[in-house]
Every structure is written in C-alpha cells, then in structure tokens.
Backbone as a chain_set.jsonl record, in Angstrom:
{"seq": "XXXXXXXXXXXXXXXXXXXXXXXXXXXXXXXXXXXXXXXXXXXXXXXXXXXXXXXXXXXXXXXXXXXXXXXXXXXXXXXXXXXXXXXXXXXXXXXXXXXXXXXXXXXXXXXXXXXXXXXXXXXXXXXXXXXXXXXXXXXXXXXXXXXXXXXXXXXXXXXXXXXXXXXXXXXXXXXXXXXXXXXXXXXXXXXXXXXXXX", "coords": {"N": [[0.582, -28.49, -5.077], [-0.621, -27.721, -8.211], [0.772, -26.305, -11.244], [-1.202, -25.058, -12.781], [-3.234, -24.534, -10.893], [-1.851, -22.76, -9.229], [-1.408, -20.665, -11.039], [-4.034, -19.846, -11.458], [-4.649, -18.889, -8.906], [-2.983, -16.681, -8.813], [-4.058, -15.17, -10.833], [-6.6, -14.238, -10.027], [-6.301, -12.016, -8.073], [-5.174, -10.154, -9.866], [-7.228, -9.798, -11.744], [-9.2, -8.688, -10.077], [-7.974, -6.274, -9.402], [-7.899, -5.092, -11.953], [-10.64, -4.763, -12.481], [-11.263, -2.983, -10.435], [-9.667, -0.734, -11.182], [-10.807, -0.079, -13.642], [-13.423, 0.646, -12.89], [-12.81, 2.769, -11.271], [-11.786, 4.65, -12.971], [-13.451, 6.723, -13.99], [-13.708, 8.251, -11.729], [-11.413, 9.709, -11.258], [-10.945, 12.352, -12.45], [-13.212, 13.649, -11.478], [-12.876, 13.551, -8.686], [-10.67, 15.219, -8.289], [-11.715, 17.661, -9.079], [-14.048, 18.163, -7.606], [-13.877, 17.96, -4.547], [-15.211, 16.626, -1.469], [-16.832, 18.731, 0.996], [-14.828, 19.993, 3.705], [-14.938, 18.287, 6.777], [-15.95, 17.58, 10.195], [-15.604, 14.991, 10.645], [-13.566, 13.386, 9.182], [-12.167, 10.769, 7.08], [-9.198, 9.16, 7.856], [-6.447, 8.254, 6.053], [-3.685, 6.228, 5.76], [-0.733, 5.719, 3.924], [1.621, 3.393, 3.226], [4.629, 1.849, 2.035], [6.106, 0.656, -1.039], [7.089, 1.458, -4.427], [4.705, 0.742, -5.684], [2.556, 1.515, -3.981], [3.269, 4.191, -3.77], [3.03, 5.015, -6.416], [4.739, 5.05, -8.683], [6.085, 7.133, -11.118], [3.619, 8.038, -12.037], [0.977, 10.418, -12.689], [-0.686, 12.3, -10.141], [-3.515, 11.831, -10.12], [-3.674, 9.326, -11.2], [-2.605, 7.583, -9.462], [-2.681, 4.761, -7.253], [-3.449, 5.057, -4.506], [-4.714, 7.523, -4.639], [-6.942, 6.998, -6.176], [-8.313, 5.244, -4.528], [-8.879, 7.013, -2.449], [-10.627, 8.827, -3.791], [-12.721, 7.081, -4.451], [-13.63, 6.338, -1.901], [-14.47, 8.829, -0.926], [-16.57, 9.348, -2.673], [-18.327, 7.197, -2.105], [-18.807, 7.394, 0.66], [-19.264, 10.06, 1.218], [-17.679, 11.526, 2.828], [-14.846, 13.534, 3.723], [-11.548, 12.573, 2.784], [-8.516, 12.333, 4.332], [-5.283, 12.053, 3.438], [-2.175, 10.505, 4.333], [0.908, 10.246, 3.135], [3.49, 8.064, 3.184], [4.83, 6.255, 1.715], [7.329, 5.313, -0.74], [9.359, 5.01, -3.676], [11.251, 2.034, -4.068], [11.405, 1.18, -1.422], [12.198, -1.083, 1.201], [10.911, -3.716, 3.329], [12.253, -4.069, 5.728], [15.141, -2.382, 6.722], [18.471, -3.354, 6.535], [20.5, -2.01, 7.88], [20.766, 1.357, 8.964], [23.024, 2.807, 8.731], [25.126, 4.467, 6.546], [23.367, 4.115, 4.432], [21.775, 5.559, 1.727], [19.177, 7.949, 1.308], [16.442, 9.644, -0.297], [14.875, 12.801, -0.766], [13.1, 12.904, -2.766], [10.463, 11.058, -3.739], [10.28, 9.542, -6.008], [12.77, 8.579, -6.587], [14.428, 5.579, -6.313], [15.018, 4.006, -3.215], [16.164, 2.07, -0.501], [15.681, 2.953, 2.049], [13.663, 5.435, 3.739], [12.663, 2.444, 5.319], [9.705, 0.314, 5.121], [8.885, -0.274, 7.701], [10.141, 1.863, 9.006], [8.675, 3.908, 7.875], [6.234, 3.454, 9.097], [7.005, 4.119, 11.688], [7.392, 6.894, 11.323], [4.768, 7.643, 10.744], [3.554, 7.116, 13.179], [4.585, 9.211, 14.698], [3.354, 11.328, 13.418], [0.658, 10.901, 13.948], [-0.386, 11.414, 16.929], [-2.576, 10.413, 18.373], [-3.227, 7.374, 17.604], [-5.54, 6.085, 17.088], [-7.101, 7.521, 15.35], [-6.588, 6.829, 12.773], [-8.104, 5.481, 10.041], [-7.81, 3.834, 7.838], [-5.317, 1.823, 6.388], [-3.165, 1.622, 3.752], [-1.037, -0.711, 2.423], [1.946, -2.191, 1.123], [4.613, -4.377, 0.058], [7.817, -6.104, 0.007], [8.91, -6.868, -2.503], [11.251, -5.436, -2.933], [12.801, -6.371, -0.893], [13.345, -8.912, -1.72], [14.601, -8.321, -4.076], [14.574, -7.205, -7.282], [16.474, -7.653, -9.273], [17.396, -10.22, -8.801], [15.162, -11.716, -9.418], [14.913, -11.268, -12.148], [17.195, -12.286, -13.22], [18.399, -14.844, -15.112], [20.25, -16.67, -14.244], [19.849, -17.034, -11.592], [19.454, -19.253, -8.933], [16.75, -21.474, -8.313], [15.87, -22.567, -5.802], [17.189, -21.03, -3.643], [16.036, -18.569, -4.311], [13.273, -19.033, -3.948], [13.305, -19.485, -1.181], [14.116, -16.977, -0.295], [11.933, -15.419, -1.115], [9.872, -16.586, 0.436], [10.76, -15.886, 2.987], [10.845, -13.05, 2.921], [8.338, -12.176, 1.773], [6.63, -13.729, 3.152], [7.359, -14.263, 6.075], [8.506, -11.665, 6.906], [6.564, -9.877, 5.889], [4.202, -10.747, 7.181], [4.873, -10.157, 9.828], [5.097, -7.368, 9.64], [2.431, -6.686, 8.933], [1.066, -7.535, 11.226], [2.17, -5.769, 13.053], [1.248, -3.263, 12.059], [-1.522, -3.616, 12.339], [-1.662, -3.69, 15.107], [-0.649, -1.171, 15.812], [-2.439, 0.629, 14.652], [-5.322, 0.245, 15.514], [-8.039, 0.877, 14.906], [-8.211, 0.823, 12.176], [-8.696, -1.759, 11.433], [-11.374, -2.216, 12.053], [-12.661, -0.711, 10.16], [-12.461, -2.134, 7.833], [-14.532, -4.043, 7.572], [-16.755, -2.323, 7.364], [-16.146, -1.063, 4.957], [-16.369, -3.184, 3.227], [-19.117, -3.564, 3.269], [-19.948, -1.107, 2.199], [-18.929, -1.31, -0.383], [-20.727, -2.931, -1.615], [-22.809, -1.368, -2.296]], "CA": [[-0.206, -27.566, -5.85], [-0.222, -27.771, -9.617], [1.082, -25.012, -11.855], [-2.468, -24.466, -13.214], [-3.881, -23.998, -9.695], [-1.07, -21.593, -8.803], [-1.676, -19.595, -11.993], [-5.382, -19.341, -11.188], [-4.588, -18.107, -7.675], [-2.34, -15.413, -9.129], [-4.895, -14.441, -11.781], [-7.736, -13.615, -9.359], [-5.999, -10.65, -7.628], [-4.952, -9.291, -11.026], [-8.544, -9.463, -12.295], [-9.86, -7.773, -9.147], [-7.339, -4.959, -9.581], [-8.331, -4.557, -13.239], [-12.026, -4.319, -12.313], [-11.243, -1.778, -9.607], [-9.134, 0.393, -11.932], [-11.782, 0.309, -14.67], [-14.542, 1.337, -12.247], [-12.312, 4.007, -10.675], [-11.323, 5.564, -14.027], [-14.303, 7.896, -14.088], [-13.636, 9.042, -10.511], [-10.157, 10.462, -11.129], [-11.132, 13.775, -12.724], [-14.259, 14.143, -10.59], [-12.326, 13.712, -7.344], [-9.791, 16.386, -8.28], [-12.476, 18.882, -9.312], [-15.101, 18.404, -6.62], [-13.703, 17.248, -3.293], [-16.292, 16.91, -0.532], [-16.46, 19.794, 1.93], [-14.127, 19.56, 4.918], [-15.893, 17.946, 7.829], [-15.391, 17.251, 11.502], [-15.501, 13.533, 10.723], [-12.906, 12.874, 7.981], [-11.487, 9.476, 7.12], [-7.746, 9.307, 7.795], [-5.87, 7.15, 5.296], [-2.229, 6.17, 5.783], [-0.205, 4.948, 2.806], [3.014, 2.993, 3.426], [5.046, 0.807, 1.1], [7.119, 0.95, -2.046], [6.679, 2.19, -5.628], [3.307, 0.429, -6.024], [1.703, 2.415, -3.206], [3.615, 5.565, -4.102], [2.539, 5.3, -7.762], [5.955, 5.421, -9.406], [5.988, 7.673, -12.471], [2.251, 8.387, -12.428], [0.373, 11.657, -12.207], [-1.416, 12.027, -8.894], [-4.861, 11.278, -10.334], [-3.55, 7.94, -11.658], [-1.999, 6.777, -8.404], [-3.568, 3.809, -6.595], [-4.017, 5.615, -3.278], [-5.604, 8.627, -5.001], [-8.208, 6.408, -6.643], [-9.003, 4.759, -3.318], [-9.388, 8.216, -1.784], [-11.781, 9.311, -4.549], [-13.804, 6.1, -4.308], [-14.157, 6.456, -0.541], [-15.206, 10.083, -0.809], [-17.83, 9.21, -3.398], [-19.215, 6.235, -1.454], [-19.153, 7.755, 2.04], [-19.593, 11.473, 1.342], [-16.778, 12.11, 3.826], [-13.518, 13.938, 3.275], [-10.473, 11.63, 3.097], [-7.216, 12.985, 4.521], [-4.237, 11.046, 3.237], [-0.802, 10.705, 4.801], [1.699, 9.399, 2.253], [4.86, 7.774, 3.621], [5.406, 5.327, 0.729], [8.245, 5.839, -1.748], [9.939, 4.005, -4.565], [12.435, 1.296, -3.632], [11.4, 0.853, 0.006], [12.166, -2.479, 1.645], [10.169, -3.843, 4.584], [13.226, -3.826, 6.786], [16.477, -1.982, 6.284], [19.473, -4.105, 7.297], [21.1, -1.009, 8.76], [20.588, 2.711, 8.427], [24.35, 3.41, 8.559], [25.676, 4.495, 5.196], [22.359, 3.937, 3.396], [21.301, 6.841, 1.241], [17.759, 8.108, 1.017], [16.212, 10.836, -1.099], [13.637, 13.516, -0.483], [12.24, 12.705, -3.929], [9.901, 9.706, -3.605], [10.448, 8.831, -7.277], [14.12, 8.011, -6.621], [14.419, 4.345, -5.53], [15.889, 3.939, -2.044], [15.694, 1.084, 0.479], [15.265, 3.643, 3.26], [13.154, 4.761, 4.913], [11.991, 1.164, 5.11], [8.276, 0.387, 5.424], [8.798, -0.171, 9.156], [10.487, 3.242, 9.368], [7.529, 4.718, 7.476], [5.254, 3.295, 10.181], [7.524, 4.947, 12.789], [7.086, 8.288, 10.995], [3.319, 7.819, 10.873], [3.259, 7.162, 14.62], [4.89, 10.573, 15.142], [2.359, 12.227, 12.818], [-0.637, 10.657, 14.59], [-0.235, 11.145, 18.368], [-3.672, 9.506, 18.679], [-3.228, 6.452, 16.463], [-6.905, 5.615, 16.881], [-7.797, 8.291, 14.308], [-6.294, 6.252, 11.455], [-9.215, 4.609, 9.652], [-7.455, 2.919, 6.757], [-3.896, 1.767, 6.063], [-2.819, 0.926, 2.515], [0.347, -1.154, 2.596], [2.48, -3.28, 0.317], [6.049, -4.505, 0.242], [8.577, -7.355, -0.107], [9.631, -7.053, -3.768], [12.588, -4.866, -2.8], [13.549, -7.235, 0.031], [13.806, -10.033, -2.561], [15.405, -7.642, -5.091], [14.13, -7.498, -8.646], [17.581, -8.145, -10.108], [17.457, -11.678, -8.645], [14.014, -12.284, -10.135], [15.103, -11.127, -13.589], [18.444, -12.926, -13.613], [18.176, -16.252, -15.472], [21.229, -17.501, -13.544], [19.449, -17.189, -10.191], [19.002, -20.607, -8.574], [15.359, -21.444, -7.901], [15.651, -22.848, -4.378], [17.472, -19.857, -2.812], [15.07, -17.524, -4.623], [12.025, -19.382, -3.259], [13.521, -19.269, 0.25], [14.138, -15.525, -0.097], [10.549, -14.948, -1.259], [9.125, -17.03, 1.618], [11.209, -15.131, 4.155], [10.473, -11.641, 2.793], [6.911, -11.98, 1.503], [5.896, -14.485, 4.165], [7.701, -13.893, 7.44], [8.623, -10.216, 7.136], [5.29, -9.211, 5.617], [3.272, -11.066, 8.264], [5.294, -9.382, 10.996], [4.725, -5.983, 9.371], [0.973, -6.55, 9.004], [0.676, -7.628, 12.643], [2.56, -4.513, 13.692], [0.339, -2.202, 11.627], [-2.829, -3.88, 12.963], [-1.539, -3.313, 16.512], [-0.4, 0.272, 15.927], [-3.607, 1.392, 14.197], [-6.391, -0.747, 15.722], [-9.326, 1.242, 14.302], [-8.177, 0.527, 10.745], [-9.266, -3.096, 11.236], [-12.838, -2.171, 12.11], [-13.164, -0.083, 8.941], [-12.463, -3.096, 6.724], [-15.883, -4.617, 7.454], [-17.645, -1.291, 6.865], [-15.851, -0.854, 3.533], [-16.935, -4.314, 2.507], [-20.537, -3.303, 3.117], [-20.098, 0.033, 1.288], [-18.612, -1.728, -1.753], [-21.887, -3.62, -2.181], [-23.825, -0.375, -2.674]], "C": [[0.298, -27.568, -7.296], [0.045, -26.37, -10.143], [-0.203, -24.301, -12.279], [-3.192, -23.833, -12.037], [-3.168, -22.74, -9.23], [-1.333, -20.416, -9.733], [-3.054, -18.99, -11.771], [-5.4, -18.48, -9.932], [-3.946, -16.748, -7.915], [-3.214, -14.551, -10.032], [-6.027, -13.681, -11.084], [-7.412, -12.215, -8.833], [-5.789, -9.685, -8.79], [-6.285, -8.863, -11.646], [-9.291, -8.488, -11.402], [-9.295, -6.368, -9.26], [-7.81, -4.312, -10.875], [-9.755, -4.023, -13.149], [-12.062, -3.029, -11.513], [-10.772, -0.579, -10.416], [-10.115, 0.854, -13.0], [-12.935, 1.096, -14.048], [-14.106, 2.667, -11.646], [-11.907, 5.041, -11.713], [-12.138, 6.846, -14.061], [-14.214, 8.794, -12.859], [-12.45, 9.991, -10.473], [-10.356, 11.957, -11.327], [-12.141, 14.376, -11.756], [-13.706, 14.433, -9.198], [-11.478, 14.968, -7.262], [-10.593, 17.685, -8.36], [-13.489, 19.188, -8.21], [-14.88, 17.59, -5.35], [-14.859, 17.552, -2.349], [-15.874, 18.012, 0.43], [-15.758, 19.217, 3.15], [-15.149, 19.331, 6.021], [-15.169, 17.688, 9.135], [-15.18, 15.753, 11.655], [-14.834, 12.978, 9.459], [-12.427, 11.443, 8.184], [-9.995, 9.746, 6.983], [-7.147, 8.062, 7.17], [-4.344, 7.273, 5.295], [-1.752, 5.26, 4.657], [1.28, 4.672, 3.048], [3.365, 1.894, 2.426], [6.076, 1.306, 0.112], [6.507, 1.662, -3.256], [5.235, 1.908, -6.038], [2.375, 1.397, -5.299], [1.997, 3.878, -3.521], [3.034, 5.949, -5.461], [3.651, 5.805, -8.657], [5.665, 5.908, -10.822], [4.613, 8.121, -12.913], [1.869, 9.778, -11.95], [-0.484, 11.304, -10.997], [-2.762, 11.354, -9.134], [-4.843, 9.847, -10.853], [-2.999, 7.012, -10.566], [-3.061, 5.938, -7.688], [-4.249, 4.431, -5.383], [-4.991, 6.752, -3.582], [-6.964, 8.091, -5.438], [-9.02, 5.828, -5.483], [-9.635, 5.937, -2.584], [-10.662, 8.703, -2.47], [-12.983, 8.391, -4.388], [-14.448, 6.215, -2.934], [-14.974, 7.73, -0.372], [-16.546, 10.009, -1.508], [-18.815, 8.325, -2.638], [-19.675, 6.675, -0.069], [-19.621, 9.193, 2.194], [-18.719, 12.189, 2.361], [-15.452, 12.499, 3.18], [-12.513, 12.86, 3.672], [-9.168, 12.413, 3.167], [-6.14, 11.917, 4.437], [-2.929, 11.481, 3.865], [0.047, 9.726, 4.007], [3.125, 9.271, 2.803], [5.58, 6.892, 2.595], [6.358, 6.046, -0.22], [8.838, 4.687, -2.543], [11.164, 3.355, -3.933], [12.434, 0.843, -2.192], [11.398, -0.658, 0.236], [11.37, -2.525, 2.946], [11.071, -3.502, 5.755], [14.54, -3.4, 6.152], [17.473, -2.731, 7.154], [20.158, -3.197, 8.303], [20.886, 0.351, 8.135], [21.935, 3.384, 8.189], [24.788, 3.328, 7.106], [24.657, 4.299, 4.095], [21.802, 5.293, 3.005], [19.788, 6.817, 1.086], [17.598, 9.431, 0.282], [14.911, 11.485, -0.664], [12.641, 13.387, -1.624], [11.751, 11.256, -3.915], [10.003, 8.883, -4.885], [11.8, 8.122, -7.359], [14.147, 6.758, -5.743], [15.463, 4.362, -4.408], [15.31, 2.924, -1.07], [15.15, 1.764, 1.739], [14.584, 4.967, 2.908], [12.413, 3.472, 4.543], [10.503, 1.317, 5.44], [8.081, 0.462, 6.936], [9.157, 1.231, 9.635], [9.379, 4.211, 8.962], [6.44, 4.647, 8.544], [5.691, 4.116, 11.398], [7.194, 6.417, 12.565], [5.593, 8.58, 11.162], [2.907, 7.892, 12.341], [3.522, 8.551, 15.176], [3.845, 11.562, 14.634], [1.003, 12.103, 13.505], [-0.416, 10.373, 16.084], [-1.341, 10.221, 18.886], [-3.817, 8.562, 17.486], [-4.607, 5.87, 16.178], [-7.64, 6.365, 15.789], [-7.554, 7.73, 12.914], [-7.369, 5.217, 11.12], [-8.809, 3.534, 8.659], [-5.947, 2.991, 6.513], [-3.739, 0.975, 4.77], [-1.346, 0.56, 2.614], [0.699, -2.215, 1.563], [3.97, -3.367, 0.595], [6.534, -5.886, -0.147], [9.333, -7.516, -1.416], [11.058, -6.531, -3.65], [13.441, -5.622, -1.782], [14.113, -8.444, -0.726], [14.809, -9.526, -3.59], [15.062, -8.141, -6.497], [15.25, -8.085, -9.494], [17.752, -9.657, -9.974], [16.325, -12.362, -9.408], [14.243, -12.284, -11.643], [16.35, -11.832, -14.115], [18.206, -14.415, -13.87], [19.135, -17.19, -14.75], [20.869, -17.72, -12.077], [18.918, -18.599, -9.952], [17.614, -20.528, -7.952], [15.177, -21.621, -6.397], [16.005, -21.66, -3.476], [16.486, -18.71, -3.047], [13.747, -17.79, -3.909], [12.153, -19.137, -1.758], [13.505, -17.773, 0.573], [12.725, -14.948, -0.162], [9.723, -15.336, -0.04], [9.481, -16.198, 2.838], [10.706, -13.688, 4.096], [8.965, -11.446, 2.675], [6.023, -12.786, 2.438], [6.188, -13.927, 5.54], [7.738, -12.397, 7.703], [7.293, -9.495, 6.94], [4.262, -9.499, 6.704], [3.589, -10.264, 9.521], [4.898, -7.914, 10.843], [3.218, -5.777, 9.509], [0.464, -6.638, 10.437], [1.001, -6.326, 13.37], [1.585, -3.397, 13.344], [-1.037, -2.376, 12.27], [-2.803, -3.486, 14.436], [-1.388, -1.812, 16.702], [-1.647, 1.101, 15.612], [-4.851, 0.504, 14.296], [-7.72, -0.405, 15.066], [-9.368, 0.979, 12.805], [-8.78, -0.837, 10.463], [-10.791, -3.048, 11.202], [-13.428, -1.556, 10.851], [-13.282, -1.083, 7.8], [-13.853, -3.685, 6.509], [-16.861, -3.587, 6.901], [-17.417, -1.025, 5.382], [-16.403, -1.987, 2.684], [-18.426, -4.097, 2.267], [-20.782, -2.165, 2.134], [-19.876, -0.403, -0.15], [-19.782, -2.448, -2.411], [-22.968, -2.659, -2.652], [-23.843, -0.137, -4.18]], "O": [[1.494, -27.432, -7.553], [-0.397, -25.378, -9.564], [-0.298, -23.08, -12.157], [-3.71, -22.722, -12.153], [-3.817, -21.756, -8.874], [-1.469, -19.283, -9.269], [-3.233, -17.777, -11.879], [-6.083, -17.457, -9.89], [-4.329, -15.764, -7.282], [-3.117, -13.324, -9.997], [-6.378, -12.582, -11.515], [-8.171, -11.287, -9.111], [-6.185, -8.522, -8.707], [-6.453, -7.705, -12.029], [-9.941, -7.566, -11.894], [-10.037, -5.387, -9.221], [-8.092, -3.114, -10.9], [-10.051, -2.953, -13.68], [-12.79, -2.096, -11.852], [-11.392, 0.483, -10.359], [-10.243, 2.054, -13.242], [-13.377, 2.098, -14.61], [-14.912, 3.588, -11.517], [-11.703, 6.205, -11.367], [-11.576, 7.938, -14.15], [-14.595, 9.963, -12.918], [-12.471, 10.976, -9.735], [-9.978, 12.749, -10.464], [-11.947, 15.489, -11.267], [-14.037, 15.457, -8.601], [-11.552, 15.705, -6.278], [-10.199, 18.695, -7.776], [-13.754, 20.354, -7.919], [-15.611, 16.633, -5.096], [-15.436, 18.637, -2.422], [-14.68, 18.21, 0.658], [-16.048, 18.1, 3.579], [-16.104, 20.094, 6.171], [-13.943, 17.59, 9.178], [-14.646, 15.293, 12.663], [-15.446, 12.192, 8.736], [-12.298, 10.97, 9.313], [-9.577, 10.482, 6.09], [-7.312, 6.954, 7.682], [-3.791, 8.293, 4.883], [-2.289, 4.17, 4.456], [2.095, 5.594, 3.073], [2.507, 1.108, 2.024], [6.818, 2.249, 0.382], [5.521, 2.385, -3.12], [4.604, 2.75, -6.677], [1.513, 2.021, -5.917], [1.088, 4.708, -3.538], [2.592, 7.083, -5.644], [3.529, 6.846, -9.303], [5.073, 5.188, -11.627], [4.447, 8.547, -14.056], [2.373, 10.259, -10.934], [-0.944, 10.172, -10.846], [-3.115, 10.409, -8.428], [-5.896, 9.214, -10.938], [-2.942, 5.795, -10.747], [-4.204, 6.368, -7.541], [-5.468, 4.35, -5.238], [-5.98, 6.929, -2.871], [-8.004, 8.661, -5.109], [-10.248, 5.911, -5.463], [-10.786, 5.864, -2.151], [-11.665, 8.963, -1.805], [-14.112, 8.847, -4.211], [-15.673, 6.193, -2.815], [-16.039, 7.718, 0.246], [-17.543, 10.534, -1.013], [-19.996, 8.654, -2.534], [-20.796, 6.373, 0.34], [-20.293, 9.528, 3.169], [-18.991, 13.335, 2.718], [-15.002, 11.873, 2.221], [-12.605, 12.294, 4.761], [-8.764, 13.067, 2.206], [-6.09, 10.998, 5.255], [-2.614, 12.669, 3.923], [-0.075, 8.513, 4.18], [3.865, 10.252, 2.872], [6.807, 6.799, 2.611], [6.209, 7.241, -0.473], [8.81, 3.535, -2.112], [12.006, 4.031, -3.342], [13.378, 0.178, -1.765], [10.693, -1.406, -0.441], [11.176, -1.497, 3.594], [10.698, -2.746, 6.653], [14.989, -3.987, 5.168], [17.34, -2.744, 8.377], [20.368, -3.583, 9.453], [20.833, 0.478, 6.912], [21.998, 4.417, 7.523], [24.817, 2.249, 6.513], [25.026, 4.311, 2.92], [21.403, 6.08, 3.863], [19.2, 5.783, 0.77], [18.522, 10.243, 0.247], [13.969, 10.81, -0.248], [11.467, 13.722, -1.466], [12.55, 10.332, -4.064], [9.834, 7.664, -4.855], [11.953, 7.168, -8.122], [13.91, 6.858, -4.539], [16.63, 4.688, -4.628], [14.102, 2.911, -0.833], [14.271, 1.226, 2.413], [14.899, 5.562, 1.877], [11.645, 3.429, 3.581], [10.093, 2.343, 5.981], [7.204, 1.185, 7.407], [8.542, 1.738, 10.574], [9.165, 5.222, 9.63], [5.802, 5.651, 8.858], [4.861, 4.735, 12.063], [6.77, 7.111, 13.489], [5.21, 9.638, 11.661], [2.006, 8.652, 12.697], [2.775, 9.028, 16.029], [3.492, 12.516, 15.328], [0.278, 13.09, 13.63], [-0.273, 9.213, 16.47], [-1.092, 9.357, 19.726], [-4.448, 8.903, 16.486], [-4.816, 5.236, 15.143], [-8.692, 5.915, 15.336], [-8.241, 8.114, 11.968], [-7.525, 4.215, 11.818], [-9.391, 2.45, 8.636], [-5.372, 4.077, 6.441], [-4.126, -0.191, 4.694], [-0.503, 1.422, 2.862], [-0.139, -3.031, 1.18], [4.524, -2.519, 1.295], [5.752, -6.733, -0.579], [10.324, -8.245, -1.448], [11.98, -7.124, -4.211], [14.668, -5.525, -1.808], [15.2, -8.934, -0.422], [15.76, -10.228, -3.933], [15.235, -9.312, -6.836], [14.994, -8.933, -10.349], [18.2, -10.313, -10.914], [16.503, -13.443, -9.969], [13.81, -13.205, -12.336], [16.531, -11.957, -15.326], [17.854, -15.158, -12.954], [18.865, -18.387, -14.651], [21.519, -18.51, -11.392], [18.044, -19.076, -10.676], [17.331, -19.628, -7.16], [14.4, -20.89, -5.782], [15.201, -21.302, -2.615], [16.139, -17.976, -2.122], [13.163, -16.876, -3.327], [11.22, -18.638, -1.128], [12.949, -17.355, 1.589], [12.363, -14.089, 0.642], [8.956, -14.52, 0.471], [8.609, -15.844, 3.631], [10.203, -13.16, 5.088], [8.383, -10.638, 3.399], [4.815, -12.56, 2.511], [5.372, -13.203, 6.112], [7.076, -11.911, 8.62], [6.935, -8.614, 7.722], [3.526, -8.6, 7.111], [2.69, -9.757, 10.192], [4.423, -7.29, 11.792], [2.775, -4.809, 10.128], [-0.452, -5.912, 10.825], [0.221, -5.844, 14.191], [1.141, -2.663, 14.227], [-1.651, -1.398, 12.697], [-3.805, -3.002, 14.963], [-1.938, -1.244, 17.646], [-1.883, 2.141, 16.227], [-5.375, 0.059, 13.275], [-8.466, -1.313, 14.699], [-10.45, 0.918, 12.221], [-9.319, -1.063, 9.38], [-11.424, -3.754, 10.416], [-14.573, -1.843, 10.503], [-14.105, -0.908, 6.901], [-14.3, -3.809, 5.369], [-17.704, -3.919, 6.067], [-18.365, -0.79, 4.634], [-16.851, -1.772, 1.558], [-18.938, -4.408, 1.192], [-21.707, -2.232, 1.325], [-20.562, 0.08, -1.051], [-19.825, -2.565, -3.636], [-23.922, -3.06, -3.318], [-24.637, 0.667, -4.668]]}, "num_chains": 1, "name": "protein.A"}
C-alpha cells in the first residue's frame, strides 16, 4: 500500500466526522432546550471508551455522544437514555487492577476502569442486555500510549507491532464481546443507516 493510498484511507473518516459535526452543530442547543417527552419506548445508548467518547474538556453539549443523542432524538422522535461509562485515559485492557489508581472524575486520565471493565459495569446496569439499542465505543490509543507516538526516538517496527496488537487484536476482541453482550445494538445499525438517508 502506498503512502498516498494510506493517507486517503485516513482522510475519509476525518471528512465524515467533520460533516457530521457541522450538521450536528445546530442540534446542540435545541436538544438541551427541547428534549422529546419521556416515552415507553426510549432508545438506550451505552457509551464506553476513552477521552474521545467521554469528550475530554468539552461542555456537555459539545461532546460526541451528546450530539449523537440529539441527532437520534430529532430523527426518531424518541427519547434517548444514555449510560456513560467512558472516561479519559481508559485502556482496552488493564494489565492488572492491583495498585492501579482510578478517579471518580472522568476528566482525570486513568487506565482503569478499562473499556472491558466499563462493559462489565454496563452489564450490571442492564440486567436485560437486550434493551441496549446502541453502543458507542472507541479505544486503543492508551494501550499504545501517546508518549511512544510522540517520541521521535521510538523505533518504528516495535511501534507498528504495538499498534497492530492493540488496535487490531484487542479492539477486534472487544468489538466481538460488545456485539455478543448487547445483541440488539447490531440490529439498530441498519435502521440508523436508513434514518440517516431521510
């Protein structure tokens, strides 16, 4: 794969995110001021991951998950109930929980609870896991560790191996687990695709 092809592959997700954020800008204030009435058929949205999903340093109305919530409420007319487990600094897997510090403040970076531990917490919150309609998830940057990415002395081959292991193997395992734990979230993906065309 050439560098140009790789750059194009990386550019497409960034452009899609930019389009989404631009179209969601007008929803932020509206969502906060006029939520849909509570209903017997809400959408349940689970948010797990690191600072991206948590929305590190942002006001609530600027957070990624909040904008998704607002967009869904506008498009479906249904109330969206969010469960936020994500926090800054989370890794997909914690090597060990012994001696690792965590914080009650989600803005404070901490490897734990890991994303897998966040899924464990969500399982306790949802005795009937079939009610979860949508799971927003991200991860792997903290498993690789940003300090290695930013360090010019980091050797390329070990870094590539670390990225493949964390963002390939660990992430695939996590996604398979989430799909198994919350099976109804998969069926919503097709419906959301149809709604987005409206």
